[in-house]
Short mmCIF file of C-alpha atoms and ligand atoms in Angstrom, two decimals:
data_model
loop_
_atom_site.label_atom_id
_atom_site.label_comp_id
_atom_site.label_asym_id
_atom_site.label_seq_id
_atom_site.Cartn_x
_atom_site.Cartn_y
_atom_site.Cartn_z
CA UNK A 1 -79.14 94.73 -47.46
CA UNK A 2 -79.42 95.15 -51.26
CA UNK A 3 -79.83 98.46 -53.02
CA UNK A 4 -82.79 98.41 -55.41
CA UNK A 5 -81.79 100.12 -58.68
CA UNK A 6 -83.72 103.30 -59.41
CA UNK A 7 -86.18 102.50 -62.21
CA UNK A 8 -87.23 106.14 -62.53
CA UNK A 9 -90.71 105.78 -61.04
CA UNK A 10 -91.78 108.54 -58.66
CA UNK A 11 -94.94 109.33 -56.74
CA UNK A 12 -95.76 113.03 -57.09
CA UNK A 13 -98.16 115.23 -55.18
CA UNK A 14 -100.02 118.18 -56.70
CA UNK A 15 -99.07 121.27 -54.72
CA UNK A 16 -100.26 124.13 -56.93
CA UNK A 17 -102.78 124.57 -59.72
CA UNK A 18 -103.00 127.49 -62.13
CA UNK A 19 -104.77 128.20 -65.41
CA UNK A 20 -102.39 130.18 -67.66
CA UNK A 21 -105.01 130.07 -70.42
CA UNK A 22 -108.63 129.02 -70.90
CA UNK A 23 -107.65 125.56 -72.17
CA UNK A 24 -104.48 124.91 -70.19
CA UNK A 25 -104.01 123.84 -66.58
CA UNK A 26 -100.58 124.07 -64.99
CA UNK A 27 -99.92 121.52 -62.27
CA UNK A 28 -96.99 121.86 -59.93
CA UNK A 29 -95.97 118.38 -58.82
CA UNK A 30 -93.65 117.70 -55.93
CA UNK A 31 -91.71 114.53 -55.29
CA UNK A 32 -88.38 113.06 -54.23
CA UNK A 33 -85.17 112.71 -56.15
CA UNK A 34 -86.00 114.55 -59.39
CA UNK A 35 -82.42 115.07 -60.62
CA UNK A 36 -82.69 112.53 -63.47
CA UNK A 37 -85.65 114.47 -64.90
CA UNK A 38 -83.78 117.80 -65.08
CA UNK A 39 -82.28 117.34 -68.54
CA UNK A 40 -82.79 119.08 -71.89
CA UNK A 41 -82.06 115.79 -73.67
CA UNK A 42 -85.32 114.17 -72.59
CA UNK A 43 -88.14 116.66 -72.15
CA UNK A 44 -91.05 114.32 -71.51
CA UNK A 45 -92.39 111.96 -68.89
CA UNK A 46 -95.01 109.27 -68.56
CA UNK A 47 -97.60 110.27 -66.00
CA UNK A 48 -99.39 107.37 -64.32
CA UNK A 49 -102.87 108.54 -63.50
CA UNK A 50 -105.31 107.08 -60.98
CA UNK A 51 -108.67 105.84 -62.24
CA UNK A 52 -110.52 108.12 -59.86
CA UNK A 53 -109.81 110.87 -57.38
CA UNK A 54 -108.05 109.55 -54.31
CA UNK A 55 -107.20 106.14 -55.85
CA UNK A 56 -103.62 104.90 -56.08
CA UNK A 57 -101.94 105.52 -59.44
CA UNK A 58 -100.76 102.50 -61.43
CA UNK A 59 -97.32 101.16 -60.53
CA UNK A 60 -95.74 99.78 -63.71
CA UNK A 61 -92.84 97.40 -63.98
CA UNK A 62 -90.20 99.32 -65.91
CA UNK A 63 -87.47 97.91 -68.13
CA UNK A 64 -83.83 98.99 -67.93
CA UNK A 65 -84.52 101.72 -70.52
CA UNK A 66 -87.42 103.02 -68.43
CA UNK A 67 -90.10 101.69 -70.78
CA UNK A 68 -93.07 100.08 -69.06
CA UNK A 69 -93.08 96.29 -69.28
CA UNK A 70 -96.49 95.96 -67.72
CA UNK A 71 -98.82 97.11 -65.00
CA UNK A 72 -99.81 94.85 -62.12
CA UNK A 73 -103.00 92.95 -62.84
CA UNK A 74 -106.07 94.62 -61.42
CA UNK A 75 -104.35 98.00 -61.10
CA UNK A 76 -106.69 100.58 -62.61
CA UNK A 77 -105.58 103.85 -64.14
CA UNK A 78 -103.81 105.05 -67.27
CA UNK A 79 -100.55 106.41 -68.63
CA UNK A 80 -100.29 109.61 -70.66
CA UNK A 81 -97.25 111.48 -71.96
CA UNK A 82 -96.58 115.04 -70.81
CA UNK A 83 -93.72 117.52 -71.12
CA UNK A 84 -91.88 118.94 -68.17
CA UNK A 85 -92.40 122.66 -68.70
CA UNK A 86 -90.22 123.70 -65.76
CA UNK A 87 -88.26 121.80 -63.17
CA UNK A 88 -86.32 122.68 -60.04
CA UNK A 89 -84.94 119.35 -58.92
CA UNK A 90 -83.15 120.83 -55.92
CA UNK A 91 -86.40 122.30 -54.65
CA UNK A 92 -88.23 119.06 -55.48
CA UNK A 93 -90.84 120.26 -57.98
CA UNK A 94 -91.70 120.28 -61.66
CA UNK A 95 -94.57 121.73 -63.68
CA UNK A 96 -96.64 120.29 -66.51
CA UNK A 97 -99.14 122.21 -68.65
CA UNK A 98 -102.10 119.97 -69.42
CA UNK A 99 -104.54 120.76 -72.26
CA UNK A 100 -108.12 120.70 -70.99
CA UNK A 101 -109.69 119.34 -74.17
CA UNK A 102 -113.46 118.86 -74.35
CA UNK A 103 -113.53 115.05 -74.49
CA UNK A 104 -113.09 112.96 -71.38
CA UNK A 105 -109.68 111.35 -70.99
CA UNK A 106 -107.57 110.28 -68.01
CA UNK A 107 -104.97 113.01 -68.56
CA UNK A 108 -107.31 115.96 -69.00
CA UNK A 109 -109.63 114.61 -66.30
CA UNK A 110 -106.81 114.31 -63.77
CA UNK A 111 -105.91 117.96 -64.37
CA UNK A 112 -109.54 119.08 -64.35
CA UNK A 113 -110.29 117.54 -60.96
CA UNK A 114 -106.82 118.13 -59.45
CA UNK A 115 -106.69 119.47 -55.91
CA UNK A 116 -103.62 120.04 -53.74
CA UNK A 117 -102.59 116.66 -52.40
CA UNK A 118 -103.74 114.65 -55.44
CA UNK A 119 -101.23 111.92 -56.30
CA UNK A 120 -99.97 110.60 -59.62
CA UNK A 121 -97.03 108.46 -60.68
CA UNK A 122 -94.29 109.52 -63.06
CA UNK A 123 -91.57 107.65 -64.92
CA UNK A 124 -88.94 108.65 -67.42
CA UNK A 125 -87.65 110.96 -68.63
CA UNK A 126 -88.15 110.14 -72.31
CA UNK A 127 -88.25 111.73 -75.75
CA UNK A 128 -85.78 114.04 -77.37
CA UNK A 129 -84.65 117.61 -77.16
CA UNK A 130 -83.37 119.57 -80.13
CA UNK A 131 -79.82 119.02 -81.40
CA UNK A 132 -77.49 121.92 -81.98
CA UNK A 133 -78.69 124.08 -84.89
CA UNK A 134 -78.28 127.65 -86.12
CA UNK A 135 -81.78 127.88 -87.54
CA UNK A 136 -84.88 126.19 -86.17
CA UNK A 137 -88.39 125.64 -87.36
CA UNK A 138 -90.47 124.79 -84.28
CA UNK A 139 -94.14 124.03 -84.77
CA UNK A 140 -97.01 122.48 -82.90
CA UNK A 141 -100.36 122.90 -81.22
CA UNK A 142 -101.03 123.57 -77.55
CA UNK A 143 -99.91 120.05 -76.55
CA UNK A 144 -96.52 120.95 -78.02
CA UNK A 145 -96.44 124.45 -76.54
CA UNK A 146 -94.75 123.33 -73.29
CA UNK A 147 -91.95 121.70 -75.30
CA UNK A 148 -91.64 124.58 -77.79
CA UNK A 149 -91.51 127.14 -74.98
CA UNK A 150 -88.95 125.12 -73.04
CA UNK A 151 -86.79 124.57 -76.13
CA UNK A 152 -86.99 128.26 -77.09
CA UNK A 153 -86.09 129.41 -73.60
CA UNK A 154 -82.97 127.25 -73.67
CA UNK A 155 -81.63 128.46 -77.03
CA UNK A 156 -78.48 130.51 -77.40
CA UNK A 157 -78.93 134.18 -78.32
CA UNK A 158 -77.78 133.68 -81.92
CA UNK A 159 -80.20 130.92 -82.87
CA UNK A 160 -82.70 132.14 -85.47
CA UNK A 161 -85.78 130.70 -87.09
CA UNK A 162 -89.53 130.45 -86.78
CA UNK A 163 -91.91 129.10 -84.15
CA UNK A 164 -95.50 128.45 -85.27
CA UNK A 165 -98.07 127.54 -82.65
CA UNK A 166 -101.69 126.61 -83.31
CA UNK A 167 -104.11 127.42 -80.47
CA UNK A 168 -107.84 127.91 -80.26
CA UNK A 169 -107.92 131.72 -80.11
CA UNK A 170 -106.16 134.89 -78.89
CA UNK A 171 -106.79 134.14 -75.21
CA UNK A 172 -104.70 130.98 -75.56
CA UNK A 173 -101.54 132.87 -76.49
CA UNK A 174 -98.94 132.22 -73.81
CA UNK A 175 -95.76 134.23 -74.41
CA UNK A 176 -92.38 132.69 -73.65
CA UNK A 177 -88.79 133.89 -73.75
CA UNK A 178 -86.87 133.29 -76.97
CA UNK A 179 -83.84 134.63 -78.81
CA UNK A 180 -84.55 137.79 -80.86
CA UNK A 181 -83.97 135.96 -84.14
CA UNK A 182 -86.75 133.45 -83.49
CA UNK A 183 -89.99 134.84 -84.94
CA UNK A 184 -92.98 133.49 -83.02
CA UNK A 185 -96.37 133.32 -84.78
CA UNK A 186 -99.68 132.16 -83.34
CA UNK A 187 -102.31 130.53 -85.54
CA UNK A 188 -105.92 130.71 -84.35
CA UNK A 189 -107.79 127.51 -85.09
CA UNK A 190 -111.21 129.07 -84.70
CA UNK A 191 -110.54 131.46 -87.62
CA UNK A 192 -108.97 128.85 -89.86
CA UNK A 193 -109.86 125.93 -92.09
CA UNK A 194 -108.83 122.31 -91.66
CA UNK A 195 -105.21 121.63 -90.64
CA UNK A 196 -104.19 125.28 -90.18
CA UNK A 197 -100.78 124.47 -88.74
CA UNK A 198 -99.87 122.23 -91.68
CA UNK A 199 -101.17 124.83 -94.13
CA UNK A 200 -98.85 127.45 -92.66
CA UNK A 201 -95.92 125.07 -92.28
CA UNK A 202 -95.94 123.42 -95.69
CA UNK A 203 -94.55 126.39 -97.64
CA UNK A 204 -91.87 126.99 -94.98
CA UNK A 205 -90.37 123.49 -94.99
CA UNK A 206 -88.24 123.80 -98.17
CA UNK A 207 -86.42 126.75 -96.58
CA UNK A 208 -85.23 124.61 -93.65
CA UNK A 209 -83.23 121.91 -95.44
CA UNK A 210 -79.74 123.18 -94.60
CA UNK A 211 -77.14 121.27 -92.62
CA UNK A 212 -77.39 123.80 -89.76
CA UNK A 213 -81.20 123.77 -89.74
CA UNK A 214 -83.47 121.62 -87.62
CA UNK A 215 -87.22 121.11 -87.99
CA UNK A 216 -89.18 120.10 -84.88
CA UNK A 217 -92.93 119.46 -85.17
CA UNK A 218 -95.50 117.93 -82.82
CA UNK A 219 -99.28 117.90 -82.84
CA UNK A 220 -102.33 116.00 -84.01
CA UNK A 221 -101.69 112.79 -85.98
CA UNK A 222 -103.84 113.40 -89.06
CA UNK A 223 -102.64 116.96 -89.46
CA UNK A 224 -98.99 115.90 -89.29
CA UNK A 225 -99.61 113.17 -91.87
CA UNK A 226 -100.25 115.88 -94.47
CA UNK A 227 -96.69 117.15 -93.96
CA UNK A 228 -95.06 113.87 -94.96
CA UNK A 229 -94.27 114.83 -98.58
CA UNK A 230 -92.63 118.10 -97.51
CA UNK A 231 -90.65 116.44 -94.74
CA UNK A 232 -89.48 113.66 -97.06
CA UNK A 233 -87.50 116.27 -99.00
CA UNK A 234 -85.55 117.32 -95.89
CA UNK A 235 -82.56 115.48 -94.36
CA UNK A 236 -83.89 112.81 -91.98
CA UNK A 237 -81.29 113.60 -89.35
CA UNK A 238 -82.39 117.24 -89.26
CA UNK A 239 -86.05 116.74 -88.42
CA UNK A 240 -88.30 115.37 -85.69
CA UNK A 241 -92.03 115.12 -86.31
CA UNK A 242 -94.04 113.40 -83.57
CA UNK A 243 -97.81 112.93 -83.30
CA UNK A 244 -98.75 113.88 -79.74
CA UNK A 245 -102.42 112.91 -79.96
CA UNK A 246 -105.05 111.69 -82.38
CA UNK A 247 -108.47 113.15 -83.02
CA UNK A 248 -110.66 110.05 -82.70
CA UNK A 249 -113.29 108.54 -80.50
CA UNK A 250 -110.83 105.83 -79.49
CA UNK A 251 -108.30 108.35 -78.22
CA UNK A 252 -104.56 108.40 -78.74
CA UNK A 253 -102.77 105.12 -79.49
CA UNK A 254 -100.30 104.26 -76.71
CA UNK A 255 -96.82 102.99 -77.46
C1 FAD B 7 -93.98 113.14 -76.02
C2 FAD B 7 -95.35 113.76 -75.74
C3 FAD B 7 -95.45 114.91 -74.96
C4 FAD B 7 -96.70 115.49 -74.69
N1 FAD B 7 -96.77 116.62 -73.91
C5 FAD B 7 -97.98 117.15 -73.61
C6 FAD B 7 -98.10 118.29 -72.75
O1 FAD B 7 -97.10 118.80 -72.21
N2 FAD B 7 -99.35 118.78 -72.50
C7 FAD B 7 -100.48 118.21 -73.05
O2 FAD B 7 -101.59 118.67 -72.77
N3 FAD B 7 -100.40 117.13 -73.87
C8 FAD B 7 -99.19 116.59 -74.15
N4 FAD B 7 -99.11 115.49 -74.96
C9 FAD B 7 -100.34 114.99 -75.58
C10 FAD B 7 -101.18 114.14 -74.63
O3 FAD B 7 -100.42 113.02 -74.19
C11 FAD B 7 -102.43 113.66 -75.42
O4 FAD B 7 -103.22 114.77 -75.78
C12 FAD B 7 -103.25 112.66 -74.67
O5 FAD B 7 -104.12 112.03 -75.60
C13 FAD B 7 -104.11 113.27 -73.57
O6 FAD B 7 -104.73 112.20 -72.89
P1 FAD B 7 -106.21 112.27 -72.33
O7 FAD B 7 -106.29 111.16 -71.34
O8 FAD B 7 -106.53 113.66 -71.87
O9 FAD B 7 -107.13 111.95 -73.58
P2 FAD B 7 -107.27 110.53 -74.35
O10 FAD B 7 -107.85 109.50 -73.45
O11 FAD B 7 -105.98 110.21 -74.99
O12 FAD B 7 -108.31 110.89 -75.48
C14 FAD B 7 -109.68 111.11 -75.16
C15 FAD B 7 -110.31 111.93 -76.28
O13 FAD B 7 -109.73 113.23 -76.25
C16 FAD B 7 -109.21 113.57 -77.52
N5 FAD B 7 -107.99 114.37 -77.29
C17 FAD B 7 -106.82 113.97 -76.74
N6 FAD B 7 -105.95 114.99 -76.70
C18 FAD B 7 -106.59 116.05 -77.24
C19 FAD B 7 -106.22 117.40 -77.49
N7 FAD B 7 -105.01 117.89 -77.16
N8 FAD B 7 -107.13 118.23 -78.06
C20 FAD B 7 -108.37 117.78 -78.40
N9 FAD B 7 -108.78 116.51 -78.18
C21 FAD B 7 -107.90 115.66 -77.61
C22 FAD B 7 -108.93 112.23 -78.22
O14 FAD B 7 -109.01 112.35 -79.62
C23 FAD B 7 -110.04 111.36 -77.68
O15 FAD B 7 -111.21 111.53 -78.45
C24 FAD B 7 -97.87 114.90 -75.24
C25 FAD B 7 -97.77 113.73 -76.01
C26 FAD B 7 -96.52 113.17 -76.26
C27 FAD B 7 -96.43 111.90 -77.10
#
């Protein structure tokens, strides 16, 4: 008998559904052997979503680094990235907070129609956490909120800095634990002009160029593009700026 190496793919079952805000759906997903996903070094996963309710999720072939090499021909469905907001590997569950944006898309649609017992696939983990820093600038929109909240909750009590989060309006504010020196501000998109997160962030960037600082930003592609000049002036090793989605008819490009 040969042992098949674990490629990190899991089948997960939806066991609880909650709406912590008007545009956010929290799915509790249960599955076997989640220990490899319980790490602050890699916060994200690839969710493999069925094409329609009740259908089997895609089963990718994964490379040694966990990246998908391909999906079996004829297998319908899609992959989308999400952040593990909470995980209890021993109890066999994790939670993801999915933005219910207006446009149709496999990720938002899976969350919208989710019922207990719905199945999706998951592989990973992937992505990065935040390296050790004394001062942090954390910024993003609601797709980044699960990561920002998880990062903030894991910080030591002496870490200081600023967290800026762009959401639609006051009802989308979702408080999270953070050290007292981290000032959390919410930006309401509905009251603001174009690129409100970038407008608030731009003037702050020059103040976070120190060796003990780290700048972490995630959000919409075009908005983050406007931050390039400001980020170019900061040390490359002390920043992470990742587009999480793109406002376009074609949807978000997949890596
Ligand atoms: C590392 C990483 C971690 C992420 N973590 C999370 C997470 O925890 N929670 C989360 O909700 N998202 C997260 N995202 C973002 C998520 O993967 C994208 O928003 C993705 O496009 C959603 O897929 P979809 O199938 O719903 O829509 P798509 O099929 O990709 O797009 C369909 C349409 O919806 C639009 N659209 C997509 N996302 C949004 C949005 N947020 N707001 C408005 N319009 C949108 C597109 O422009 C397109 O027109 C993460 C992305 C990355 C790269």
